[in-house]
mmCIF file with all atom_site columns, C-alpha atoms in Angstrom:
data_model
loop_
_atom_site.group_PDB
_atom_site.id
_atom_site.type_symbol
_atom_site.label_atom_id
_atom_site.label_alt_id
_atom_site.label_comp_id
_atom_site.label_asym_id
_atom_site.label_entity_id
_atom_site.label_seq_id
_atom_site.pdbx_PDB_ins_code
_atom_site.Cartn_x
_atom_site.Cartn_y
_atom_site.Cartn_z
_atom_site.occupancy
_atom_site.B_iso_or_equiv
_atom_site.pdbx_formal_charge
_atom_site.auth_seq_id
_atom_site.auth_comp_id
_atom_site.auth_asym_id
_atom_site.auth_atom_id
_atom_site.pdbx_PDB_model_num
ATOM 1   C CA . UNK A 1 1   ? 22.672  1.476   -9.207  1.00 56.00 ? 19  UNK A CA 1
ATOM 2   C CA . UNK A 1 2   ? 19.247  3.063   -8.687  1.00 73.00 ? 20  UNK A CA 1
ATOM 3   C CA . UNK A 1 3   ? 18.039  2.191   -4.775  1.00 94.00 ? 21  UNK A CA 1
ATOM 4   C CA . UNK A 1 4   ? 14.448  1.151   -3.900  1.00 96.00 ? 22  UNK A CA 1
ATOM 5   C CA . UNK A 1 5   ? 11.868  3.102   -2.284  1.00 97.00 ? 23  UNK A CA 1
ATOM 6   C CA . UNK A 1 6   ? 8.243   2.081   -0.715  1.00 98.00 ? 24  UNK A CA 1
ATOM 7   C CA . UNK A 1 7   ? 4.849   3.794   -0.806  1.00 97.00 ? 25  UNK A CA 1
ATOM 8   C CA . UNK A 1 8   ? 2.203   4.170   2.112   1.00 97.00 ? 26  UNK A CA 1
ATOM 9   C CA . UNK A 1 9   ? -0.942  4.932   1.226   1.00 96.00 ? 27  UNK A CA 1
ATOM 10  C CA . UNK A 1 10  ? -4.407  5.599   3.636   1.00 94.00 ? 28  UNK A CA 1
ATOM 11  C CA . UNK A 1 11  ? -6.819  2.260   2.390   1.00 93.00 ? 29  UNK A CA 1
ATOM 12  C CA . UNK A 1 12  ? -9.887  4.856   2.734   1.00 89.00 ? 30  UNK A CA 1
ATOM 13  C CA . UNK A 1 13  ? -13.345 3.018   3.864   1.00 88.00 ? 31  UNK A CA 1
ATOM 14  C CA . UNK A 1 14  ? -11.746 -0.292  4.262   1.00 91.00 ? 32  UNK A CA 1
ATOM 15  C CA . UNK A 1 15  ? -12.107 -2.292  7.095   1.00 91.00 ? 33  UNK A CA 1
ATOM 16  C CA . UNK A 1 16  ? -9.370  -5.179  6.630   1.00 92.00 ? 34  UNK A CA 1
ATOM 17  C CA . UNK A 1 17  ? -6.986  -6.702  4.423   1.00 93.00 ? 35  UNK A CA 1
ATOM 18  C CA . UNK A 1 18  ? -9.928  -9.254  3.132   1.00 93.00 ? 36  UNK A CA 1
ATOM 19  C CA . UNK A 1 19  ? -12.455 -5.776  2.510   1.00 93.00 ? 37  UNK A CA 1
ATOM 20  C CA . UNK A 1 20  ? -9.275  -4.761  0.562   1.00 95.00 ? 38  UNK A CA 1
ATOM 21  C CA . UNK A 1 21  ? -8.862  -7.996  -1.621  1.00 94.00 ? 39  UNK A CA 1
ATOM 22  C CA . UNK A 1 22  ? -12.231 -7.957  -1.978  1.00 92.00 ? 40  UNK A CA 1
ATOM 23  C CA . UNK A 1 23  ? -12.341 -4.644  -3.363  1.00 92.00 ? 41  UNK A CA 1
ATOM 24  C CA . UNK A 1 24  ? -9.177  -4.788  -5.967  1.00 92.00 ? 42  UNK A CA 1
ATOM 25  C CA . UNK A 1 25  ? -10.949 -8.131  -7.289  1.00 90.00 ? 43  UNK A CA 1
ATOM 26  C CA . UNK A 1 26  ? -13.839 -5.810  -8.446  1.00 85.00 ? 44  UNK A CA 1
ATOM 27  C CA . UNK A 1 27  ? -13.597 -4.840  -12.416 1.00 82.00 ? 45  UNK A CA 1
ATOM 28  C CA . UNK A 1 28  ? -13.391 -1.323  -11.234 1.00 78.00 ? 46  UNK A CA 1
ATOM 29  C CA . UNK A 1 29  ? -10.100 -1.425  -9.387  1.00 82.00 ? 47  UNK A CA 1
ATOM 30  C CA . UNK A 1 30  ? -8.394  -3.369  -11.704 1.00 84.00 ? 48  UNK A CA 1
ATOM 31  C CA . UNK A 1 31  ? -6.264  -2.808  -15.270 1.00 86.00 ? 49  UNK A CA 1
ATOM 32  C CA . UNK A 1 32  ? -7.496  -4.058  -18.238 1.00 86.00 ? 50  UNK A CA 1
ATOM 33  C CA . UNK A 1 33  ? -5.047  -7.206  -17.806 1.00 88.00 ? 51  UNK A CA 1
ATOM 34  C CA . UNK A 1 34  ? -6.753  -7.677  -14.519 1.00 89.00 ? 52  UNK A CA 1
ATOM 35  C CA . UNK A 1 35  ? -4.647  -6.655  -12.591 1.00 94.00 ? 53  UNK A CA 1
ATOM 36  C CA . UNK A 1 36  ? -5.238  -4.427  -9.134  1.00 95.00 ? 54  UNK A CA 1
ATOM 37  C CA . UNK A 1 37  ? -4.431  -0.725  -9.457  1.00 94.00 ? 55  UNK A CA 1
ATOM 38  C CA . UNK A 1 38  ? -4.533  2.765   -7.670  1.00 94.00 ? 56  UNK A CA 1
ATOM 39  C CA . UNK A 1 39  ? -5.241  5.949   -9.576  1.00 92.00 ? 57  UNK A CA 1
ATOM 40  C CA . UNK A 1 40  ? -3.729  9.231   -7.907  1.00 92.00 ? 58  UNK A CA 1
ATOM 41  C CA . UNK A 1 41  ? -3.490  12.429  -9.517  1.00 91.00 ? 59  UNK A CA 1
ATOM 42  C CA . UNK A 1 42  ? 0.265   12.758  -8.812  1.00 92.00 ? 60  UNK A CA 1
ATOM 43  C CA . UNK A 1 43  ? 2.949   10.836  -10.543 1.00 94.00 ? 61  UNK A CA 1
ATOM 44  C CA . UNK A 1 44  ? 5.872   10.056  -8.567  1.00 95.00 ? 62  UNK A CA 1
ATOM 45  C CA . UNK A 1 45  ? 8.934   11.519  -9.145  1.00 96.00 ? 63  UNK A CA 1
ATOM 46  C CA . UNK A 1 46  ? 10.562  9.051   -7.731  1.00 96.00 ? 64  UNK A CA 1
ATOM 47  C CA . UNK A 1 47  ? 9.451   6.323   -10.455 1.00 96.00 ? 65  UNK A CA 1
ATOM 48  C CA . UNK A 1 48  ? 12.595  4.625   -11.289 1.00 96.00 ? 66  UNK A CA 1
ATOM 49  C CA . UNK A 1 49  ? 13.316  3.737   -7.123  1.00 96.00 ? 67  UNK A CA 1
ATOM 50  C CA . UNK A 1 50  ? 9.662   2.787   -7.059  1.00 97.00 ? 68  UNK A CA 1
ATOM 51  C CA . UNK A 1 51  ? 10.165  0.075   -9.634  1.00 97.00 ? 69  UNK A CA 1
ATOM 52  C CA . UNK A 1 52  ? 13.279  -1.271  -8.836  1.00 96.00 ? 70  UNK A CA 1
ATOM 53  C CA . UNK A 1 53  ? 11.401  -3.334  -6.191  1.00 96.00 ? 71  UNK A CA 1
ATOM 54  C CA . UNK A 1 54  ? 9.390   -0.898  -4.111  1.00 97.00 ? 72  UNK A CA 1
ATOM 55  C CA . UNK A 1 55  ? 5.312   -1.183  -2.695  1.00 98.00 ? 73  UNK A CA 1
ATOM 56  C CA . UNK A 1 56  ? 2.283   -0.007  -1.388  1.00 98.00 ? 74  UNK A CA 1
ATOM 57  C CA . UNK A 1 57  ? 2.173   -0.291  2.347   1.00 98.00 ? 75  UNK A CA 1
ATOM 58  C CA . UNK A 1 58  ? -1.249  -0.116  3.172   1.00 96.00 ? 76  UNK A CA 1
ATOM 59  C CA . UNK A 1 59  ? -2.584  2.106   6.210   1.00 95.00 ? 77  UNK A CA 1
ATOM 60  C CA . UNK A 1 60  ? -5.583  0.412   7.213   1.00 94.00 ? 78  UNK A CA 1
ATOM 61  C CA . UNK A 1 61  ? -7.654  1.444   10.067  1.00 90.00 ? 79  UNK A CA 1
ATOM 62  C CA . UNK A 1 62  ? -5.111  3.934   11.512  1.00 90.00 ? 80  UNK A CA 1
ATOM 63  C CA . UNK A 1 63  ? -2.265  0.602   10.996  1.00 91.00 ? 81  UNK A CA 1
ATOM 64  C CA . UNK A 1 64  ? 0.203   -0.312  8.162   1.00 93.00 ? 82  UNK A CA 1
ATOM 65  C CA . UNK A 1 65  ? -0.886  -4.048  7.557   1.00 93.00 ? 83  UNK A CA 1
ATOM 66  C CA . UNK A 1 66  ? -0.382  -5.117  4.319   1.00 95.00 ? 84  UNK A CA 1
ATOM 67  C CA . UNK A 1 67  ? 1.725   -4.204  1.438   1.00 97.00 ? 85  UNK A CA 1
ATOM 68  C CA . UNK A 1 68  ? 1.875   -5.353  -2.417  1.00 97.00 ? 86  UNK A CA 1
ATOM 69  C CA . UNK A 1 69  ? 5.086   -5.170  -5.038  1.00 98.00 ? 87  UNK A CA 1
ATOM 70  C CA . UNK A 1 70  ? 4.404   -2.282  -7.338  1.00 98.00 ? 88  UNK A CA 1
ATOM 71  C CA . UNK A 1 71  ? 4.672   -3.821  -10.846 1.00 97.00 ? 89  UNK A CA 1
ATOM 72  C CA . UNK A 1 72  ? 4.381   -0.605  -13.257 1.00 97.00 ? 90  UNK A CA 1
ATOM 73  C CA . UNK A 1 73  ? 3.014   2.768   -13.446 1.00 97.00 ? 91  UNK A CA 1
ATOM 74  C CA . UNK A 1 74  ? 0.376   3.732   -16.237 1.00 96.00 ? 92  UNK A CA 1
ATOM 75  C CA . UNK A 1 75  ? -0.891  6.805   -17.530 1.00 95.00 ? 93  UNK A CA 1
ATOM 76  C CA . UNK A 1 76  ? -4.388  7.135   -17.248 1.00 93.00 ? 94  UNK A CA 1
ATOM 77  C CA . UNK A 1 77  ? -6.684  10.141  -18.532 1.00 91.00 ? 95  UNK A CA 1
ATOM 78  C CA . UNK A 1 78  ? -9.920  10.393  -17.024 1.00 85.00 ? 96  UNK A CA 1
ATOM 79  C CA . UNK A 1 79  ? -13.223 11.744  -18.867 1.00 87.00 ? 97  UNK A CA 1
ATOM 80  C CA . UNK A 1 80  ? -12.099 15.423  -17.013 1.00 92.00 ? 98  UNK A CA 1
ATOM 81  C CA . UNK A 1 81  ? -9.195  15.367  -19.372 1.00 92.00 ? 99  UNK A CA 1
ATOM 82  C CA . UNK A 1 82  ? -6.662  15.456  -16.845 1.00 93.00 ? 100 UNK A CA 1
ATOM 83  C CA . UNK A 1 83  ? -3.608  13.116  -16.945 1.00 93.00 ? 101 UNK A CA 1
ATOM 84  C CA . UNK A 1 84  ? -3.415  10.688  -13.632 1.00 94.00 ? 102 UNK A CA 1
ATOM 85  C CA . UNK A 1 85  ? -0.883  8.054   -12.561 1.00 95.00 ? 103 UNK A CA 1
ATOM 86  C CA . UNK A 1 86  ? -2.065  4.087   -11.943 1.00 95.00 ? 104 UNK A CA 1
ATOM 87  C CA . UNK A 1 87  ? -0.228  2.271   -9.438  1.00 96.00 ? 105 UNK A CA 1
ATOM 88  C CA . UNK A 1 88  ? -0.632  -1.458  -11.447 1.00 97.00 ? 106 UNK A CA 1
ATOM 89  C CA . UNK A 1 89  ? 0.172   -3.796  -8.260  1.00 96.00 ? 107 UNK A CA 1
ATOM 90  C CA . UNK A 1 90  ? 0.937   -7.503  -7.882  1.00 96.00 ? 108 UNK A CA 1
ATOM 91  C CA . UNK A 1 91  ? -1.930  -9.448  -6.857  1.00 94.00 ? 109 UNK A CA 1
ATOM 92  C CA . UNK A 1 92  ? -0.361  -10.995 -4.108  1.00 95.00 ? 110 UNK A CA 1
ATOM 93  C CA . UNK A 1 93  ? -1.066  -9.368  -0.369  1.00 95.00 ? 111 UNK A CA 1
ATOM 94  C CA . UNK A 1 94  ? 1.306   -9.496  2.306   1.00 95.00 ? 112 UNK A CA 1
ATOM 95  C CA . UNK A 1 95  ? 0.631   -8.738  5.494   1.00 94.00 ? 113 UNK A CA 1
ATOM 96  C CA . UNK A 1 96  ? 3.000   -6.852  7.743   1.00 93.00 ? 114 UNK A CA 1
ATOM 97  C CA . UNK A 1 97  ? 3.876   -6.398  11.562  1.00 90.00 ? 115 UNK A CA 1
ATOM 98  C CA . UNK A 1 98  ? 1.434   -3.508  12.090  1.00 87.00 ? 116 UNK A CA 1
ATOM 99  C CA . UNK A 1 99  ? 2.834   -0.031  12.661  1.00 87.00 ? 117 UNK A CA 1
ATOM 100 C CA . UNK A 1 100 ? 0.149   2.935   13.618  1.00 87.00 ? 118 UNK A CA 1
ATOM 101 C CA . UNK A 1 101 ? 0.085   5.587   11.094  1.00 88.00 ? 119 UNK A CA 1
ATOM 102 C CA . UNK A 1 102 ? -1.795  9.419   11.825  1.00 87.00 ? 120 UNK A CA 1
ATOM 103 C CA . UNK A 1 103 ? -4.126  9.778   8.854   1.00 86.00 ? 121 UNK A CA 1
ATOM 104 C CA . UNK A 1 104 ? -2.497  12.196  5.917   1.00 88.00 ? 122 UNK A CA 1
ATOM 105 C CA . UNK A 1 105 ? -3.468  13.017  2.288   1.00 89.00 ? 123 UNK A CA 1
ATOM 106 C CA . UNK A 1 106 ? -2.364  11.182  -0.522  1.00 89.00 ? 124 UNK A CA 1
ATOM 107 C CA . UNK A 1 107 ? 0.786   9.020   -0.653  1.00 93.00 ? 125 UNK A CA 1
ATOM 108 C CA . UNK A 1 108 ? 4.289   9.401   1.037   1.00 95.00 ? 126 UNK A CA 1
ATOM 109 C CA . UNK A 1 109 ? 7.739   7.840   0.166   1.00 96.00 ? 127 UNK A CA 1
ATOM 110 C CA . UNK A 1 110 ? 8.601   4.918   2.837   1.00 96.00 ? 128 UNK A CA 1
ATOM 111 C CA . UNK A 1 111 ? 12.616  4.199   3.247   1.00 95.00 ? 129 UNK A CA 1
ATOM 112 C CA . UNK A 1 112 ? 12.884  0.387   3.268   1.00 95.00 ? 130 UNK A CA 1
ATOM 113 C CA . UNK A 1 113 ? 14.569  0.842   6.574   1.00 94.00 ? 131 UNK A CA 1
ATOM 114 C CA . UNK A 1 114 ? 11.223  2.283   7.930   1.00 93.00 ? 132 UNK A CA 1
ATOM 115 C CA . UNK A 1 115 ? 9.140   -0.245  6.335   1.00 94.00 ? 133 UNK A CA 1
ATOM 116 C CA . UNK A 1 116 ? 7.321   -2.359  8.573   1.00 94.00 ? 134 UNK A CA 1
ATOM 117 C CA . UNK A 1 117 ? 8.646   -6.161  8.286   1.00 94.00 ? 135 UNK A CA 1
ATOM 118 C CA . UNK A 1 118 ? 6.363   -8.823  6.396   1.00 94.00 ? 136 UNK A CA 1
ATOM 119 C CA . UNK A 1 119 ? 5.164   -11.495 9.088   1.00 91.00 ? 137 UNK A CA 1
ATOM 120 C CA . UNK A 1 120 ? 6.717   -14.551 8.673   1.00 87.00 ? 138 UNK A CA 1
ATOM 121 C CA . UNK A 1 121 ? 5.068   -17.620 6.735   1.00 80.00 ? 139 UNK A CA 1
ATOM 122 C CA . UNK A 1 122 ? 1.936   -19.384 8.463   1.00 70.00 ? 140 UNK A CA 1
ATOM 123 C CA . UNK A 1 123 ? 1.341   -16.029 10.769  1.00 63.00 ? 141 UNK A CA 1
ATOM 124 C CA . UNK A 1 124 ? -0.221  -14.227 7.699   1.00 55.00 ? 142 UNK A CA 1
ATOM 125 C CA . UNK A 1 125 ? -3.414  -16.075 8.733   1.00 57.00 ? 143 UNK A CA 1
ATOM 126 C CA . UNK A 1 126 ? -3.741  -15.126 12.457  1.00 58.00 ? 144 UNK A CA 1
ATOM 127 C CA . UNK A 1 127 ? -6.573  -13.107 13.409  1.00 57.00 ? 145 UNK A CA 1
ATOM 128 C CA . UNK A 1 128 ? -5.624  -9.092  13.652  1.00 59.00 ? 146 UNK A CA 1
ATOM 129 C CA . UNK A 1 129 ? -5.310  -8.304  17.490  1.00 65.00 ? 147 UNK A CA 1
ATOM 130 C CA . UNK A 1 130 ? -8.121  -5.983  18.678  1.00 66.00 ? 148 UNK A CA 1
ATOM 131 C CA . UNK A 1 131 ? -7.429  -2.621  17.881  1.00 65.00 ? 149 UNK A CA 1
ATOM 132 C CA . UNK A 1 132 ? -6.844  -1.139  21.010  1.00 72.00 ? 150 UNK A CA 1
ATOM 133 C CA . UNK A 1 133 ? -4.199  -3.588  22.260  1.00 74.00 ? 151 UNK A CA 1
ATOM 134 C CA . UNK A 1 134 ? -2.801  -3.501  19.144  1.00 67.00 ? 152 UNK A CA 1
ATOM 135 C CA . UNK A 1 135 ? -2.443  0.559   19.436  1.00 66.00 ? 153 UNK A CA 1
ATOM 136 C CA . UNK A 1 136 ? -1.158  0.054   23.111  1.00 73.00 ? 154 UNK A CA 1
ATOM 137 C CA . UNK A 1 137 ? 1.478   -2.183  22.197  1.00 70.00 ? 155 UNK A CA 1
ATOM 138 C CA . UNK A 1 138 ? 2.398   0.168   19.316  1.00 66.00 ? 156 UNK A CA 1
ATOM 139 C CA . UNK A 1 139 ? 3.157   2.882   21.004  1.00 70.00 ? 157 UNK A CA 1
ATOM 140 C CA . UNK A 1 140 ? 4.847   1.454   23.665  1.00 71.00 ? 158 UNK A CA 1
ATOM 141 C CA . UNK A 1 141 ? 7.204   0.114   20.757  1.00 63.00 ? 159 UNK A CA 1
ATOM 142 C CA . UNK A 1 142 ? 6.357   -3.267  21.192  1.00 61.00 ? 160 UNK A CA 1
ATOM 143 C CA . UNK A 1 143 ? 4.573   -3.654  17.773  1.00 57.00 ? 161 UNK A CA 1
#
């Protein structure tokens, strides 16, 4: 039985889950079926764990909060000629108890054991704490 493994991934120049909506509802982020994607350079070796049920956790703002289902990789070449890897992703959002995250380059593999939890129904609509308490409670493990 093949296991499941996560993604995190820096959301670069966004400032919320809503900027990051916003911005995957553009016709530039998005498949031809309309659907949100990423485009890295680097495929994942790790492609058959990814799609047994894995996502994106997004690092937003130095915090994991928000993650979508990974639906499919595609190949895409750009107009360089060089092969690249779209992330296609479910629509849906959802947004996660935040955990900080040091900035890094690219993506990294995320055990579902060290995935952040999704909050819990009717909480996905709170507004975000500010971001220093949030940080302080973080690191003090309370977050």
């Amino acid at each position: 039985m093949t296991k499941t493994v996560n993604l995190i991934k820096l959301s670069v120049g966004t400032e919320s889950v809503e900027t990051l909506a916003a911005w995957q509802e553009s016709r530039a982020a998005q498949t031809p079926d309309g659907l949100p994607r990423h485009v890295t350079r680097m495929w994942p070796k790790r492609e058959a764990e990814l799609l047994n049920g894995g996502s994106i956790y997004w690092v937003i703002k130095g915090s994991i909060q928000c993650r979508q289902k990974i639906r499919r990789l595609d190949e895409v070449i750009g107009a360089d000629g060089i092969r690249r890897c779209a992330i296609v992703l479910e629509p849906e959002l959802h947004r996660t108890a935040s955990a900080l995250r040091r900035p890094f380059q690219g993506w990294r593999y995320l055990k579902p054991e060290d995935s952040p939890r999704d909050l819990p129904p009717g909480r996905d609509q709170e507004d975000a704490l500010p971001e220093d308490l949030n940080r302080a409670l973080a690191e003090i493990g309370v977050l």
